[in-house]
Amino acid sequence: MKLVALDGNSIVNRAFYGVRTLTASDGTPTNAVFGFINILRRIVEEEQPEALCVTFDLPEPTFRHLQYGGYKATRHKMPEELAQQMPILKETLDAMNIPRYELAGWEADDLLGTISRLCAEAGWECVVCTGDRDSLQLVSETTRVNLVTTKMGQTATRPVTPEVFREEYGFEPERMVDLKALMGDASDNIPGVRGVGEKTALALVRLYGTVEELYAHMPDILQSPGVPAKPGLIKKLEEGRESAAMSKDLATIRRTAPLDFDPAANAVRPPDNDKLYAIFSRLEFRKLIESYALTPPAAPAEPAAEFTGECVTVELSELAGEEEFRRFREAILKGVNSVRFSRDMSRFAVDVDTGGGDGLGFTADESSPIWRRALEALCDSNVRKQGHEVKDTLRRLGEMGLGLGGWEFDSALAAYLLSPTGSSYELGDLTERYCGFRVSDGADESGQFSLLEPGERETARLLSEAAAVAALRETLEPKLQAAGLQKLLYEVEIPLCPVLARMELAGFLVDERALREFGAVLSAQIDTLSAEIFDLAGETFNINSPKQLGHVLFDKLLLPTQKKNQRGYSTNADVLERLRPKHPIVGKVLEFRELAKLKSTYAEGLGKVISPDGRIHTSFQMTATATGRLSSTEPNLQNIPIRRELGGEIRKMFVAPEGWVLVDADYSQIELRVLAHMSGDEHMRAAFLANEDIHRMTASQVLGKAPEEVTARERSHAKAVNFGIVYGISAFSLSEDIGVSVAEAREYINTYMTTYSGVAKFMEESVARAKETGVAVTMYGRRRPMPELASSNFNVRSFGERVARNMPIQGTAADIMKIAMINVSRALEASGLQARLLLQVHDELIVECPEAEAEAVRDILIREMEGAAALSVPLTVEAHIGRNWHEAK
């Protein structure tokens, strides 16, 4: 029989420092609990124990503190974010039915020692899991110690048996305390013998075993082989005799703690589903809920009982005839609570307000003779509707040729605005988080759908979801109002949904033949480069293999490198860039990688996603970034390369149809203009108001020379600083970007901030305001929670300060672009032109139109984009016309 005992404090510390900062929507830090549970799961999977327990330290002093006042005196106080998680972790372990032990006056190590002894006496094997080597003294034939390490979220365990210990240390595990007696332990502030280091201590313990035996052979120890003949060693040992004895006592784990412990009483038990589900839900551990197969607490056996309080209940009925359709039309015109569609749109459910506080549910499927009529009536723009992930719904409706108007609320977007760093905006997760229930999935667990056929079960699920959307609106709207986010939702995010849906439906025409030909050209160039690389290497190898490339560069060609890591030599881009001047093979490898990426990601990758209509239809994600920026997926058309010549070739493949052109409009330095407006910096504002070259002017101001004297290199440096300031660039990063020393880069930034004092003040105030309020806010009220600013970890806190400085700028620019898209779309529609928006890429909009409409479209783009916001400096837009994206850019 096997019992696993975890050193709770040791494991949670490694989880806290080894897992990136995580917080729940309410700001509760969760990374330590999340990391601990994942380490626990791994240990249990590896060990498959019959029994399991966890030990913890208590804050009260132990007998060691009373014995020696300096014991652990150098340890830092537990970080506040970790301290907040300790009671949550213990609550979680209780819900998991995992016994935990803690005893006033005793350390967790002593409890582990006592547990290992009692296991041995009961004939059990004990596995101690800890990150501290102190417990290695417990290793025996019945006790194994697993040393746990966590780095970058990855956990590793190293089992230490008596054989493993003897091979590493050269003496028995119980002699670990003698080693500590001599060399001390800095982490616990155990003094040891002053002047005796690890190497000498190891040699002495290997020869004499115990401290007592060592001192019994004084002063003849220097005659013993293997003892370092260090001057003054005897004197140091004599002077440190009392310290050695005390240190050994402090390091010795007591195995006689007054602990009521029976291994069998710690038998592994299943968790308390309801308690653990509630905790994981509160902490937003969705994957752990799935991993532990947890289910929502069972609802009372009554229809729609999972909806409580003021949540809407529904009735199940079928749209089967004219009378039902008439009732349906009348009901939806009075007001629709919410709508839900099946993924394939073959069924839909509508929850309507009867005026009495209840809901009346209608469902329809393709087998109904009036399914299409009901759907068309529902999609009328005069019917006000609400849903979840509305943009995706609109795209599917558009594919069916149905209207996209009349949508006034989206529960996913509302939740995103309230918590833009949330881990999930799935309907079930949101109702659980905000309304206290989980939407039924139509399964039989609760008994609600057990008498329904599969098709009926699907419609019942849709009605359940429709009512859930209505419940979310009722819950989220007051929160939106309190946070000042209603205007952003109703005037920007919701109106943007049909704009994006139409863009996705339109797609972007691609010259498939030219794309294939470009791929063939790349293949030929890759083959030529490969041959040149093999010639320089003197052998053939897999250039894409870091291991084989590392062997060629560092073992064979002997290029300078850092030490090997566990995976071998690093051959990432940064390493190779530094090595570029050292050997011609490096530049060719970098060029090979660039061409290979162009071929696989673009020439081949784009070719795979061209639809039968010859177009690529990307999907815009509205809830993916904390700043409010849109992102593009399947495929990502926002990362098409532009700077390099070959990257520009890719854009040539995106074309207009015969007789049509593309009009590309791009904001000029929008983030810097937003910065000038929000900071009120007079120098920056003056440059924009005078329509001057902001980068040349920055170089002139910072370097103290006339604008006409600024060189191209100096302007380039100023440009890097201007945009770097927006992104909170560090001196190190700037030095890497512009090729100067860190000191020079720091001086450049300092001079910049002195010159643009308004910017410097704005940045300082942004951080101070975010620390005070807990959020960073854009000009339009978009908010991003800033828990990082309260972190005790310097790197995390520094990251938070950078975000606090740049989020208001980037987020405001993103808001302006969204407003511009809405205005451009409305203007194009009102003009009666055939033109249509195709793509948005950061600060750029692309419209497709007949050639005869090009000038009018360009005027509309410039007018609507420049008029999207009223800033104290002008918004400037450049627009160009071309047959393909590259030509129009």
Coordinates of C-alpha atoms in Angstrom, one line a residue, residues 62-464:
T62 CA 8.0 26.5 16.2
F63 CA 10.3 25.0 18.8
R64 CA 13.2 25.9 16.3
H65 CA 12.3 29.6 16.4
L66 CA 12.4 29.4 20.2
Q67 CA 15.7 27.6 20.2
Y68 CA 17.4 29.9 17.8
G69 CA 16.1 33.5 17.2
G70 CA 17.8 33.7 13.8
Y71 CA 16.0 30.6 12.4
K72 CA 14.4 31.5 9.0
A73 CA 14.9 35.2 10.0
T74 CA 16.2 36.1 6.5
R75 CA 13.1 34.8 4.7
H76 CA 10.9 37.3 2.9
K77 CA 7.3 37.7 4.0
M78 CA 4.9 35.6 1.9
P79 CA 3.7 37.7 -1.1
E80 CA 0.2 39.1 -0.6
E81 CA -1.1 37.4 -3.8
L82 CA 0.1 34.1 -2.4
A83 CA -1.2 34.7 1.1
Q84 CA -4.7 35.4 -0.5
Q85 CA -4.6 32.0 -2.1
M86 CA -3.7 29.9 0.9
P87 CA -7.2 29.7 2.4
I88 CA -8.6 29.1 -1.1
L89 CA -6.2 26.2 -1.6
K90 CA -7.1 24.7 1.8
E91 CA -10.8 25.0 1.0
T92 CA -10.1 23.3 -2.4
L93 CA -8.3 20.4 -0.7
D94 CA -11.2 20.0 1.7
A95 CA -13.6 19.9 -1.2
M96 CA -11.4 17.3 -2.8
N97 CA -11.6 15.1 0.3
I98 CA -7.8 15.2 0.7
P99 CA -6.8 15.3 4.4
R100 CA -4.5 18.1 5.4
Y101 CA -2.3 18.3 8.5
E102 CA -1.0 21.3 10.4
L103 CA 0.1 21.5 14.0
A104 CA 1.0 24.6 16.1
G105 CA 4.7 24.6 17.1
W106 CA 5.6 22.1 14.5
E107 CA 6.8 22.5 10.9
A108 CA 5.3 20.6 7.9
D109 CA 8.7 18.8 7.6
D110 CA 8.2 17.3 11.1
L111 CA 4.7 16.2 10.2
L112 CA 6.1 14.6 7.0
G113 CA 8.7 12.8 9.1
T114 CA 6.1 11.6 11.6
I115 CA 3.8 10.4 8.8
S116 CA 6.7 8.5 7.1
R117 CA 7.5 6.8 10.4
L118 CA 3.9 5.8 11.0
C119 CA 3.6 4.5 7.5
A120 CA 6.6 2.3 7.9
E121 CA 5.3 1.0 11.2
A122 CA 1.9 0.2 9.5
G123 CA 3.7 -1.6 6.6
W124 CA 2.9 1.2 4.1
E125 CA 5.2 2.7 1.5
C126 CA 5.4 6.5 1.9
V127 CA 6.2 8.9 -1.0
V128 CA 7.1 12.5 0.2
C129 CA 6.6 15.1 -2.5
T130 CA 8.4 18.4 -1.9
G131 CA 10.6 21.0 -3.6
D132 CA 13.0 21.2 -0.6
R133 CA 16.0 19.0 -0.2
D134 CA 15.6 19.1 3.6
S135 CA 13.3 16.1 3.4
L136 CA 16.0 13.9 1.7
Q137 CA 17.1 12.8 5.3
L138 CA 13.8 10.9 5.4
V139 CA 14.7 8.6 2.4
S140 CA 14.8 5.0 3.5
E141 CA 13.7 1.6 2.3
T142 CA 10.1 2.5 3.0
T143 CA 10.2 6.2 2.2
R144 CA 10.9 7.8 -1.1
V145 CA 11.2 11.5 -1.7
N146 CA 10.1 13.0 -5.0
L147 CA 11.8 16.4 -5.6
V148 CA 9.3 18.7 -7.5
T149 CA 10.4 21.5 -9.8
T150 CA 8.2 23.9 -11.8
K151 CA 9.4 26.2 -14.5
M152 CA 7.3 28.1 -17.0
G153 CA 4.3 26.1 -16.0
Q154 CA 6.0 22.8 -16.6
T155 CA 6.4 20.4 -13.7
A156 CA 9.0 17.7 -13.3
T157 CA 9.5 15.2 -10.4
R158 CA 12.7 13.4 -9.6
P159 CA 12.4 10.3 -7.4
V160 CA 15.2 9.9 -4.8
T161 CA 15.6 6.4 -3.3
P162 CA 18.5 5.4 -1.0
E163 CA 20.5 4.2 -4.0
V164 CA 20.0 7.5 -5.9
F165 CA 20.9 9.5 -2.8
R166 CA 24.1 7.5 -2.1
E167 CA 25.2 7.8 -5.7
E168 CA 24.8 11.6 -5.6
Y169 CA 26.1 12.3 -2.1
G170 CA 28.3 9.4 -1.2
F171 CA 26.8 8.7 2.2
E172 CA 23.5 7.6 3.8
P173 CA 20.4 9.8 3.6
E174 CA 20.2 10.3 7.4
R175 CA 23.6 12.0 7.3
M176 CA 22.0 14.9 5.4
V177 CA 21.7 16.6 8.8
D178 CA 25.4 16.4 9.4
L179 CA 26.0 18.0 6.0
K180 CA 23.7 20.9 7.0
A181 CA 25.5 21.0 10.4
L182 CA 28.7 21.9 8.7
M183 CA 27.8 23.9 5.6
G184 CA 24.6 25.5 7.0
D185 CA 21.4 26.3 5.1
A186 CA 21.0 29.8 3.8
S187 CA 17.3 29.4 3.1
D188 CA 16.5 28.5 6.7
N189 CA 19.3 30.7 8.1
I190 CA 21.0 27.8 9.7
P191 CA 24.5 29.0 10.4
G192 CA 26.6 25.8 10.2
V193 CA 30.4 26.3 10.7
R194 CA 31.6 29.6 9.5
G195 CA 34.1 29.2 6.6
V196 CA 33.1 25.6 5.8
G197 CA 31.6 25.3 2.3
E198 CA 29.7 22.6 0.6
K199 CA 32.7 20.9 -1.0
T200 CA 34.6 20.6 2.3
A201 CA 31.5 19.6 4.2
L202 CA 30.7 16.8 1.7
A203 CA 34.3 15.4 2.0
L204 CA 34.1 15.4 5.8
V205 CA 30.7 13.7 6.0
R206 CA 31.8 11.1 3.5
L207 CA 34.9 10.3 5.7
Y208 CA 33.4 10.5 9.2
G209 CA 29.7 10.1 8.7
T210 CA 28.5 12.2 11.7
V211 CA 29.5 15.5 13.2
E212 CA 30.2 13.8 16.5
E213 CA 32.6 11.3 14.8
L214 CA 34.3 14.1 13.0
Y215 CA 35.0 16.1 16.2
A216 CA 36.1 12.9 17.9
H217 CA 39.0 12.6 15.4
M218 CA 40.1 16.2 15.8
P219 CA 42.8 17.5 15.1
D220 CA 44.0 14.6 13.0
I221 CA 41.5 14.9 10.2
L222 CA 43.9 16.8 7.9
Q223 CA 45.8 13.5 7.6
S224 CA 42.8 11.8 6.2
P225 CA 42.8 11.3 2.4
G226 CA 40.1 13.4 0.6
V227 CA 39.9 16.2 3.2
P228 CA 40.8 19.6 1.6
A229 CA 44.0 20.8 3.2
K230 CA 42.7 24.3 3.7
P231 CA 44.6 26.6 6.0
G232 CA 42.8 27.2 9.2
L233 CA 40.2 24.4 8.8
I234 CA 40.9 22.9 12.2
K235 CA 40.5 26.3 13.8
K236 CA 37.3 27.0 12.0
L237 CA 35.9 23.6 13.1
E238 CA 37.0 24.1 16.7
E239 CA 35.4 27.6 16.8
G240 CA 32.2 26.3 15.2
R241 CA 31.8 23.3 17.4
E242 CA 28.7 24.7 19.2
S243 CA 27.3 26.1 16.1
A244 CA 27.6 22.8 14.3
A245 CA 25.8 21.0 17.1
M246 CA 23.0 23.6 17.1
S247 CA 22.8 23.5 13.3
K248 CA 22.4 19.8 13.3
D249 CA 19.6 19.9 15.8
L250 CA 17.8 22.6 13.8
A251 CA 18.2 20.7 10.5
T252 CA 17.0 17.4 12.0
I253 CA 13.4 16.6 11.1
R254 CA 11.5 15.4 14.2
R255 CA 9.5 12.2 13.6
T256 CA 7.6 12.3 16.9
A257 CA 5.1 15.0 16.4
P258 CA 1.9 14.5 18.4
L259 CA -0.1 13.7 15.3
D260 CA -3.2 11.5 15.2
F261 CA -2.5 9.7 12.0
D262 CA -3.5 6.4 10.4
P263 CA -2.4 5.8 6.8
A264 CA -5.7 4.0 6.0
A265 CA -7.7 7.0 7.2
N266 CA -6.2 9.0 4.3
A267 CA -7.6 6.7 1.6
V268 CA -8.1 8.4 -1.8
R269 CA -11.7 9.4 -2.1
P270 CA -13.7 11.1 -4.9
P271 CA -14.1 14.9 -4.4
D272 CA -17.3 16.5 -3.2
N273 CA -18.7 17.3 -6.7
D274 CA -20.9 20.2 -5.6
K275 CA -18.3 22.0 -3.4
L276 CA -15.4 21.5 -5.8
Y277 CA -17.6 22.6 -8.8
A278 CA -18.5 25.8 -7.0
I279 CA -14.9 26.6 -6.1
F280 CA -13.6 25.8 -9.6
S281 CA -16.4 27.8 -11.1
R282 CA -15.7 30.8 -8.9
L283 CA -12.0 30.6 -9.8
E284 CA -12.9 30.1 -13.5
F285 CA -11.0 26.8 -13.8
R286 CA -13.0 25.5 -16.8
K287 CA -10.4 22.9 -17.8
L288 CA -10.1 21.5 -14.3
I289 CA -13.9 21.2 -14.2
E290 CA -13.6 19.0 -17.3
S291 CA -10.5 17.1 -16.0
Y292 CA -12.3 16.1 -12.8
A293 CA -15.6 15.4 -14.7
L294 CA -17.4 17.8 -12.4
T295 CA -21.1 18.6 -13.1
P296 CA -23.4 21.4 -11.9
P297 CA -25.2 20.7 -8.6
A298 CA -28.3 18.6 -9.3
A299 CA -31.4 20.7 -9.8
P300 CA -34.7 19.8 -8.2
A301 CA -36.8 17.7 -10.5
E302 CA -39.1 20.3 -11.9
P303 CA -39.2 21.9 -15.4
A304 CA -36.5 24.5 -16.0
A305 CA -35.6 24.4 -12.3
E306 CA -32.0 25.5 -13.0
F307 CA -33.3 29.0 -13.7
T308 CA -33.8 30.7 -10.4
G309 CA -34.7 34.1 -9.0
E310 CA -35.8 36.4 -11.8
C311 CA -34.5 34.2 -14.6
V312 CA -36.9 33.5 -17.4
T313 CA -38.8 30.1 -17.7
V314 CA -39.9 28.7 -21.0
E315 CA -42.6 26.5 -22.4
L316 CA -41.9 24.1 -25.3
S317 CA -44.2 24.4 -28.3
E318 CA -43.8 23.7 -32.1
L319 CA -44.4 26.0 -35.0
A320 CA -46.6 23.8 -37.0
G321 CA -49.3 25.8 -38.6
E322 CA -50.8 29.2 -39.5
E323 CA -52.3 29.8 -36.1
E324 CA -49.0 29.2 -34.4
F325 CA -47.3 31.4 -37.0
R326 CA -49.7 34.2 -36.3
R327 CA -49.1 34.0 -32.6
F328 CA -45.4 33.9 -33.3
R329 CA -45.5 37.1 -35.4
E330 CA -47.6 39.0 -32.8
A331 CA -45.3 37.9 -30.0
I332 CA -42.0 38.8 -31.7
L333 CA -43.2 42.2 -32.7
K334 CA -44.0 43.0 -29.1
G335 CA -40.5 42.1 -28.0
V336 CA -38.0 39.2 -28.2
N337 CA -36.2 38.3 -25.0
S338 CA -33.6 36.2 -26.9
V339 CA -32.9 33.9 -29.8
R340 CA -30.7 30.8 -30.1
F341 CA -29.8 28.9 -33.3
S342 CA -28.4 25.4 -33.7
R343 CA -24.9 25.4 -35.2
D344 CA -26.2 24.3 -38.6
M345 CA -29.2 26.7 -38.4
S346 CA -31.6 23.8 -38.8
R347 CA -33.4 24.7 -35.6
F348 CA -34.0 27.9 -33.7
A349 CA -35.6 28.9 -30.5
V350 CA -37.2 32.2 -29.5
D351 CA -38.0 33.4 -26.0
V352 CA -40.5 36.2 -26.0
D353 CA -41.8 38.4 -23.2
T354 CA -45.5 37.9 -22.4
G355 CA -45.6 41.0 -20.3
G356 CA -46.3 39.0 -17.1
G357 CA -42.7 38.2 -16.2
D358 CA -42.7 34.8 -17.8
G359 CA -41.5 33.8 -21.2
L360 CA -43.2 32.0 -24.1
G361 CA -40.9 29.8 -26.1
F362 CA -41.3 29.0 -29.8
T363 CA -39.1 26.5 -31.6
A364 CA -38.9 25.6 -35.3
D365 CA -36.9 23.2 -37.4
E366 CA -36.5 22.5 -41.1
S367 CA -39.2 19.8 -41.0
S368 CA -41.8 22.5 -40.2
P369 CA -43.6 23.8 -43.3
I370 CA -43.3 27.4 -42.2
W371 CA -39.7 27.2 -40.8
R372 CA -38.3 29.6 -43.5
R373 CA -41.2 32.1 -43.1
A374 CA -40.7 32.2 -39.3
L375 CA -37.0 32.7 -39.8
E376 CA -37.5 35.5 -42.3
A377 CA -40.0 37.2 -39.9
L378 CA -37.6 36.9 -37.1
C379 CA -34.8 38.5 -39.1
D380 CA -36.8 41.6 -39.9
S381 CA -34.9 44.6 -38.7
N382 CA -38.0 45.9 -37.0
V383 CA -37.9 42.9 -34.6
R384 CA -35.6 43.7 -31.7
K385 CA -33.5 40.7 -30.7
Q386 CA -30.7 39.7 -28.4
G387 CA -28.4 36.8 -28.6
H388 CA -25.0 35.4 -27.8
E389 CA -22.0 35.8 -30.1
V390 CA -24.3 37.7 -32.5
K391 CA -21.6 38.4 -35.2
D392 CA -21.3 34.6 -35.8
T393 CA -25.0 34.2 -35.9
L394 CA -25.3 37.0 -38.5
R395 CA -22.7 35.4 -40.7
R396 CA -24.7 32.2 -40.8
L397 CA -27.9 34.1 -41.4
G398 CA -26.2 36.0 -44.2
E399 CA -25.1 32.8 -45.8
M400 CA -28.8 31.9 -46.0
G401 CA -29.7 35.2 -47.6
L402 CA -31.5 36.5 -44.5
G403 CA -31.5 40.0 -43.0
L404 CA -28.9 41.0 -40.4
G405 CA -30.7 43.9 -38.7
G406 CA -32.5 44.3 -35.4
W407 CA -30.0 42.9 -32.9
E408 CA -29.6 45.1 -29.8
F409 CA -27.8 43.0 -27.2
D410 CA -25.0 40.4 -27.2
S411 CA -24.3 38.6 -23.9
A412 CA -20.8 37.6 -25.0
L413 CA -19.8 41.1 -25.9
A414 CA -21.3 42.5 -22.7
A415 CA -19.3 40.1 -20.6
Y416 CA -16.2 40.8 -22.6
L417 CA -16.5 44.5 -21.9
L418 CA -16.9 43.8 -18.2
S419 CA -13.9 41.4 -18.2
P420 CA -11.7 41.7 -21.3
T421 CA -9.1 39.4 -19.9
G422 CA -11.6 36.6 -19.1
S423 CA -10.7 33.0 -19.9
S424 CA -14.1 32.2 -21.5
Y425 CA -17.2 33.9 -22.9
E426 CA -19.1 30.6 -23.5
L427 CA -22.8 30.9 -22.6
G428 CA -22.7 28.2 -19.9
D429 CA -19.7 29.7 -18.2
L430 CA -21.2 33.2 -18.1
T431 CA -24.6 32.1 -16.7
E432 CA -22.7 30.2 -14.1
R433 CA -20.5 33.1 -13.2
Y434 CA -23.1 35.9 -13.3
C435 CA -26.5 34.2 -12.7
G436 CA -25.6 31.2 -10.5
F437 CA -26.8 28.4 -12.8
R438 CA -25.4 26.5 -15.7
V439 CA -27.4 26.1 -18.9
S440 CA -28.8 22.7 -19.4
D441 CA -27.1 20.8 -22.3
G442 CA -30.2 18.6 -22.9
A443 CA -28.6 15.6 -21.2
D444 CA -30.6 13.3 -19.0
E445 CA -28.8 13.9 -15.6
S446 CA -31.5 16.2 -14.2
G447 CA -34.4 14.3 -15.6
Q448 CA -35.7 17.3 -17.4
F449 CA -35.3 16.0 -20.9
S450 CA -35.4 12.2 -20.3
L451 CA -38.8 11.8 -22.0
L452 CA -37.9 13.7 -25.1
E453 CA -36.7 12.4 -28.5
P454 CA -33.2 13.6 -29.6
G455 CA -34.7 16.3 -31.9
E456 CA -37.0 17.5 -29.1
R457 CA -34.0 17.5 -26.7
E458 CA -32.1 19.8 -29.1
T459 CA -35.0 22.3 -29.2
A460 CA -35.4 22.1 -25.5
R461 CA -31.7 22.9 -25.1
L462 CA -32.0 25.9 -27.5
L463 CA -35.0 27.3 -25.5
S464 CA -33.0 26.8 -22.3

